[in-house]
mmCIF file of C-alpha atoms and ligand atoms in Angstrom:
data_model
loop_
_atom_site.group_PDB
_atom_site.id
_atom_site.type_symbol
_atom_site.label_atom_id
_atom_site.label_comp_id
_atom_site.label_asym_id
_atom_site.label_seq_id
_atom_site.Cartn_x
_atom_site.Cartn_y
_atom_site.Cartn_z
ATOM 1 C CA UNK A 251 40.064 171.311 120.496
ATOM 2 C CA UNK A 252 37.091 169.642 118.869
ATOM 3 C CA UNK A 253 35.019 171.108 116.072
ATOM 4 C CA UNK A 254 31.767 172.905 116.723
ATOM 5 C CA UNK A 255 30.166 174.425 119.792
ATOM 6 C CA UNK A 256 28.616 172.604 122.768
ATOM 7 C CA UNK A 257 25.616 172.931 125.050
ATOM 8 C CA UNK A 258 26.009 171.361 128.452
ATOM 9 C CA UNK A 259 22.980 170.159 130.385
ATOM 10 C CA UNK A 260 23.979 171.847 133.758
ATOM 11 C CA UNK A 261 22.264 171.250 136.980
ATOM 12 C CA UNK A 262 24.915 172.513 139.425
ATOM 13 C CA UNK A 263 25.742 169.147 140.664
ATOM 14 C CA UNK A 264 29.157 167.416 140.859
ATOM 15 C CA UNK A 265 28.524 165.355 137.557
ATOM 16 C CA UNK A 266 27.335 168.228 135.384
ATOM 17 C CA UNK A 267 29.940 170.602 136.763
ATOM 18 C CA UNK A 268 32.659 168.124 135.804
ATOM 19 C CA UNK A 269 31.027 167.810 132.346
ATOM 20 C CA UNK A 270 31.022 171.583 131.971
ATOM 21 C CA UNK A 271 34.737 171.624 132.749
ATOM 22 C CA UNK A 272 35.298 168.950 130.282
ATOM 23 C CA UNK A 273 33.381 170.903 127.616
ATOM 24 C CA UNK A 274 35.282 173.996 128.334
ATOM 25 C CA UNK A 275 38.481 172.160 127.811
ATOM 26 C CA UNK A 276 37.331 170.656 124.501
ATOM 27 C CA UNK A 277 35.236 173.245 122.682
ATOM 28 C CA UNK A 278 35.825 176.905 121.600
ATOM 29 C CA UNK A 279 32.438 177.971 122.704
ATOM 30 C CA UNK A 280 30.211 176.461 125.395
ATOM 31 C CA UNK A 281 26.695 177.366 126.571
ATOM 32 C CA UNK A 282 24.752 175.917 129.509
ATOM 33 C CA UNK A 283 21.205 174.896 129.869
ATOM 34 C CA UNK A 284 19.189 174.187 133.048
ATOM 35 C CA UNK A 285 15.643 173.137 133.753
ATOM 36 C CA UNK A 286 13.429 174.450 136.597
ATOM 37 C CA UNK A 287 10.843 171.831 137.174
ATOM 38 C CA UNK A 288 9.631 172.742 140.579
ATOM 39 C CA UNK A 289 12.493 171.076 142.562
ATOM 40 C CA UNK A 290 11.545 170.968 146.164
ATOM 41 C CA UNK A 291 14.642 172.855 146.931
ATOM 42 C CA UNK A 292 15.860 175.909 145.059
ATOM 43 C CA UNK A 293 19.341 175.090 146.478
ATOM 44 C CA UNK A 294 20.132 173.345 143.320
ATOM 45 C CA UNK A 295 19.240 176.227 141.075
ATOM 46 C CA UNK A 296 21.336 178.536 143.372
ATOM 47 C CA UNK A 297 24.290 176.116 143.165
ATOM 48 C CA UNK A 298 24.249 176.435 139.413
ATOM 49 C CA UNK A 299 24.720 180.197 139.627
ATOM 50 C CA UNK A 300 27.474 179.937 142.147
ATOM 51 C CA UNK A 301 29.388 177.303 140.248
ATOM 52 C CA UNK A 302 29.136 179.332 136.992
ATOM 53 C CA UNK A 303 30.426 182.433 138.812
ATOM 54 C CA UNK A 304 33.253 180.423 140.319
ATOM 55 C CA UNK A 305 34.303 178.950 136.898
ATOM 56 C CA UNK A 306 34.284 182.303 135.367
ATOM 57 C CA UNK A 307 36.361 183.953 138.154
ATOM 58 C CA UNK A 308 38.744 181.139 138.717
ATOM 59 C CA UNK A 309 39.540 179.889 135.227
ATOM 60 C CA UNK A 310 40.137 182.822 132.676
ATOM 61 C CA UNK A 311 40.561 180.683 129.563
ATOM 62 C CA UNK A 312 37.204 178.918 130.393
ATOM 63 C CA UNK A 313 35.570 182.310 131.029
ATOM 64 C CA UNK A 314 36.338 183.366 127.464
ATOM 65 C CA UNK A 315 34.759 180.210 126.182
ATOM 66 C CA UNK A 316 31.719 180.083 128.402
ATOM 67 C CA UNK A 317 28.767 181.750 126.786
ATOM 68 C CA UNK A 318 25.083 182.201 127.688
ATOM 69 C CA UNK A 319 23.251 180.211 130.336
ATOM 70 C CA UNK A 320 19.659 179.127 129.284
ATOM 71 C CA UNK A 321 17.205 178.502 132.017
ATOM 72 C CA UNK A 322 14.057 176.707 130.918
ATOM 73 C CA UNK A 323 10.831 176.684 132.946
ATOM 74 C CA UNK A 324 9.595 173.076 133.132
ATOM 75 C CA UNK A 325 6.944 173.484 135.819
ATOM 76 C CA UNK A 326 4.712 171.317 133.701
ATOM 77 C CA UNK A 327 6.814 168.389 134.903
ATOM 78 C CA UNK A 328 5.561 168.970 138.420
ATOM 79 C CA UNK A 329 2.050 168.277 137.192
ATOM 80 C CA UNK A 330 2.966 164.911 135.569
ATOM 81 C CA UNK A 331 5.228 163.430 138.302
ATOM 82 C CA UNK A 332 4.647 162.750 141.897
ATOM 83 C CA UNK A 333 8.115 162.117 143.256
ATOM 84 C CA UNK A 334 10.436 163.033 146.065
ATOM 85 C CA UNK A 335 12.055 165.669 143.840
ATOM 86 C CA UNK A 336 8.815 167.684 143.359
ATOM 87 C CA UNK A 337 6.698 166.710 146.296
ATOM 88 C CA UNK A 338 7.400 166.374 150.008
ATOM 89 C CA UNK A 339 7.623 162.573 149.942
ATOM 90 C CA UNK A 340 10.264 160.643 151.675
ATOM 91 C CA UNK A 341 12.966 159.071 149.483
ATOM 92 C CA UNK A 342 12.004 155.391 149.038
ATOM 93 C CA UNK A 343 12.892 152.723 146.629
ATOM 94 C CA UNK A 344 9.943 151.860 144.370
ATOM 95 C CA UNK A 345 9.026 148.399 143.255
ATOM 96 C CA UNK A 346 11.371 148.639 140.305
ATOM 97 C CA UNK A 347 14.296 149.373 142.627
ATOM 98 C CA UNK A 348 14.464 153.025 141.541
ATOM 99 C CA UNK A 349 14.578 155.810 143.988
ATOM 100 C CA UNK A 350 11.247 157.627 143.842
ATOM 101 C CA UNK A 351 13.153 160.780 142.842
ATOM 102 C CA UNK A 352 12.608 159.411 139.432
ATOM 103 C CA UNK A 353 10.891 161.705 136.992
ATOM 104 C CA UNK A 354 10.121 159.268 134.230
ATOM 105 C CA UNK A 355 12.354 159.735 131.094
ATOM 106 C CA UNK A 356 13.261 163.282 132.084
ATOM 107 C CA UNK A 357 16.672 163.104 130.274
ATOM 108 C CA UNK A 358 14.862 162.385 127.049
ATOM 109 C CA UNK A 359 12.899 165.660 127.423
ATOM 110 C CA UNK A 360 16.047 167.596 128.639
ATOM 111 C CA UNK A 361 17.964 166.578 125.597
ATOM 112 C CA UNK A 362 15.075 167.285 123.202
ATOM 113 C CA UNK A 363 14.780 170.744 124.588
ATOM 114 C CA UNK A 364 18.599 171.253 124.615
ATOM 115 C CA UNK A 365 18.550 170.230 120.949
ATOM 116 C CA UNK A 366 15.828 172.751 120.039
ATOM 117 C CA UNK A 367 17.908 175.435 121.751
ATOM 118 C CA UNK A 368 21.182 174.152 120.237
ATOM 119 C CA UNK A 369 19.515 174.183 116.734
ATOM 120 C CA UNK A 370 18.765 177.905 116.924
ATOM 121 C CA UNK A 371 22.192 178.758 118.329
ATOM 122 C CA UNK A 372 24.487 176.416 116.341
ATOM 123 C CA UNK A 373 25.327 174.246 119.347
ATOM 124 C CA UNK A 374 25.420 170.785 117.856
ATOM 125 C CA UNK A 375 27.136 168.862 120.537
ATOM 126 C CA UNK A 376 25.072 168.229 123.616
ATOM 127 C CA UNK A 377 26.900 167.222 126.726
ATOM 128 C CA UNK A 378 25.320 165.448 129.658
ATOM 129 C CA UNK A 379 26.704 163.941 132.908
ATOM 130 C CA UNK A 380 24.753 160.651 132.632
ATOM 131 C CA UNK A 381 26.652 157.592 133.769
ATOM 132 C CA UNK A 382 25.717 153.939 133.979
ATOM 133 C CA UNK A 383 28.692 152.886 136.076
ATOM 134 C CA UNK A 384 27.843 154.275 139.560
ATOM 135 C CA UNK A 385 24.204 155.495 139.228
ATOM 136 C CA UNK A 386 20.783 155.019 140.637
ATOM 137 C CA UNK A 387 19.354 152.963 137.930
ATOM 138 C CA UNK A 388 17.557 155.367 135.859
ATOM 139 C CA UNK A 389 17.086 153.794 132.396
ATOM 140 C CA UNK A 390 17.335 157.224 130.530
ATOM 141 C CA UNK A 391 20.869 157.502 131.957
ATOM 142 C CA UNK A 392 22.010 154.449 129.914
ATOM 143 C CA UNK A 393 24.400 154.609 126.973
ATOM 144 C CA UNK A 394 21.957 152.743 124.635
ATOM 145 C CA UNK A 395 19.241 155.245 125.497
ATOM 146 C CA UNK A 396 21.249 158.173 124.690
ATOM 147 C CA UNK A 397 22.681 156.696 121.448
ATOM 148 C CA UNK A 398 19.148 156.018 120.268
ATOM 149 C CA UNK A 399 18.179 159.471 121.260
ATOM 150 C CA UNK A 400 21.122 161.008 119.302
ATOM 151 C CA UNK A 401 19.799 159.259 116.152
ATOM 152 C CA UNK A 402 16.142 160.276 116.771
ATOM 153 C CA UNK A 403 17.029 163.868 117.495
ATOM 154 C CA UNK A 404 19.392 164.087 114.469
ATOM 155 C CA UNK A 405 16.721 162.696 112.237
ATOM 156 C CA UNK A 406 13.839 164.635 113.692
ATOM 157 C CA UNK A 407 15.682 167.942 113.481
ATOM 158 C CA UNK A 408 17.167 167.318 110.094
ATOM 159 C CA UNK A 409 20.762 167.983 111.129
ATOM 160 C CA UNK A 410 23.441 166.124 112.917
ATOM 161 C CA UNK A 411 23.624 166.385 116.753
ATOM 162 C CA UNK A 412 26.147 164.537 118.809
ATOM 163 C CA UNK A 413 25.342 163.599 122.377
ATOM 164 C CA UNK A 414 28.617 163.422 124.517
ATOM 165 C CA UNK A 415 28.544 161.748 127.946
ATOM 166 C CA UNK A 416 32.113 161.878 129.285
ATOM 167 C CA UNK A 417 31.171 160.318 132.658
ATOM 168 C CA UNK A 418 29.271 157.228 131.195
ATOM 169 C CA UNK A 419 31.922 154.604 131.904
ATOM 170 C CA UNK A 420 33.553 156.273 134.946
ATOM 171 C CA UNK A 421 32.729 155.408 138.586
ATOM 172 C CA UNK A 422 32.350 158.094 141.055
ATOM 173 C CA UNK A 423 35.972 157.907 142.233
ATOM 174 C CA UNK A 424 37.070 158.333 138.479
ATOM 175 C CA UNK A 425 34.686 161.329 138.138
ATOM 176 C CA UNK A 426 36.535 163.116 141.024
ATOM 177 C CA UNK A 427 39.874 162.300 139.331
ATOM 178 C CA UNK A 428 38.592 163.666 136.009
ATOM 179 C CA UNK A 429 37.799 166.954 137.792
ATOM 180 C CA UNK A 430 41.279 167.121 139.128
ATOM 181 C CA UNK A 431 42.787 166.374 135.743
ATOM 182 C CA UNK A 432 40.737 169.107 134.157
ATOM 183 C CA UNK A 433 41.071 171.859 136.585
ATOM 184 C CA UNK A 434 43.341 170.798 139.411
ATOM 185 C CA UNK A 435 42.558 171.275 143.071
ATOM 186 C CA UNK A 436 40.853 174.589 142.317
ATOM 187 C CA UNK A 437 38.181 172.791 140.307
ATOM 188 C CA UNK A 438 37.914 170.129 142.841
ATOM 189 C CA UNK A 439 37.442 172.626 145.651
ATOM 190 C CA UNK A 440 34.773 174.456 143.529
ATOM 191 C CA UNK A 441 32.930 171.154 143.190
ATOM 192 C CA UNK A 442 33.207 170.303 146.872
ATOM 193 C CA UNK A 443 32.200 173.710 148.177
ATOM 194 C CA UNK A 444 29.623 174.986 145.706
ATOM 195 C CA UNK A 445 28.045 172.090 143.699
ATOM 196 C CA UNK A 446 24.880 170.478 144.901
ATOM 197 C CA UNK A 447 23.890 166.798 144.621
ATOM 198 C CA UNK A 448 21.807 165.967 147.682
ATOM 199 C CA UNK A 449 18.300 164.765 146.778
ATOM 200 C CA UNK A 450 16.942 166.237 150.038
ATOM 201 C CA UNK A 451 18.184 169.660 149.256
ATOM 202 C CA UNK A 452 20.220 169.685 152.434
ATOM 203 C CA UNK A 453 23.244 171.931 152.546
ATOM 204 C CA UNK A 454 24.248 171.435 156.165
ATOM 205 C CA UNK A 455 27.842 171.466 157.318
ATOM 206 C CA UNK A 456 30.712 171.191 154.871
ATOM 207 C CA UNK A 457 31.992 167.483 154.641
ATOM 208 C CA UNK A 458 35.179 166.585 152.998
ATOM 209 C CA UNK A 459 33.198 165.539 149.961
ATOM 210 C CA UNK A 460 30.886 168.626 150.049
ATOM 211 C CA UNK A 461 27.563 169.627 151.473
ATOM 212 C CA UNK A 462 24.522 167.256 151.810
ATOM 213 C CA UNK A 463 22.681 164.984 153.989
ATOM 214 C CA UNK A 464 25.205 162.118 153.394
ATOM 215 C CA UNK A 465 22.630 159.418 153.358
ATOM 216 C CA UNK A 466 20.356 159.803 150.241
ATOM 217 C CA UNK A 467 21.231 157.896 147.171
ATOM 218 C CA UNK A 468 22.903 160.907 145.562
ATOM 219 C CA UNK A 469 24.969 161.782 148.694
ATOM 220 C CA UNK A 470 25.934 158.145 149.294
ATOM 221 C CA UNK A 471 27.448 157.926 145.721
ATOM 222 C CA UNK A 472 29.214 161.150 146.045
ATOM 223 C CA UNK A 473 30.587 160.457 149.459
ATOM 224 C CA UNK A 474 31.720 156.875 148.829
ATOM 225 C CA UNK A 475 33.213 157.857 145.521
ATOM 226 C CA UNK A 476 35.099 160.703 147.169
ATOM 227 C CA UNK A 477 36.524 158.324 149.889
ATOM 228 C CA UNK A 478 37.539 155.794 147.312
ATOM 229 C CA UNK A 479 39.271 158.499 145.309
ATOM 230 C CA UNK A 480 40.997 159.827 148.384
ATOM 231 C CA UNK A 481 42.194 156.278 149.388
ATOM 232 C CA UNK A 482 43.835 155.827 145.973
ATOM 233 C CA UNK A 483 45.482 159.301 145.979
HETATM 234 ZN ZN1 ZN B 647 21.635 163.787 150.444
#
């Protein structure tokens, strides 16, 4: 067990569910925070609740460590972004090669808000599922960005915060394997059946790797990672 208590940025997706399991394995007390910023599909917000309920029901030791869930209304983000996440626009790659699901710098904002909540609740480790190994190119997912942010948040709030990103150097196949290591097939099954990753908000039929359209950048990463993981198993 590590010292201190943790606050996990939890969206209900594969990555943040794996991070939540990681935190529950390593910290005596863990809380979760999520952001409602007018996602086109409330599927994602529903997935959060279902995953939390499944972790509580299926993993009694984790249930004891899992505290409050904080849901923050960030509707204001819908006013300052015009992307496929918040508007009915087709997923396209923009000129910089980023999917236009990009809400510029949103992880900076999410961590800052998480730090403000963590400050009040003595949760000084902030955990996020950012990764720069298999990712869509968002610069605010990069290790350097988050290390710089850790320094800025700690200085600006006058106390030491640690940002943990357990997935940073894992590819998607390794993320599946981490889930298996942390919670066995029960956790893998929870992630497959309940977590939500698809940018289009599509649930559709249950595939081997979970629900989703199978073609958007998020589904493609999830599906190919699962297939690579299965091929190695
Ligand atoms: Zn999809």
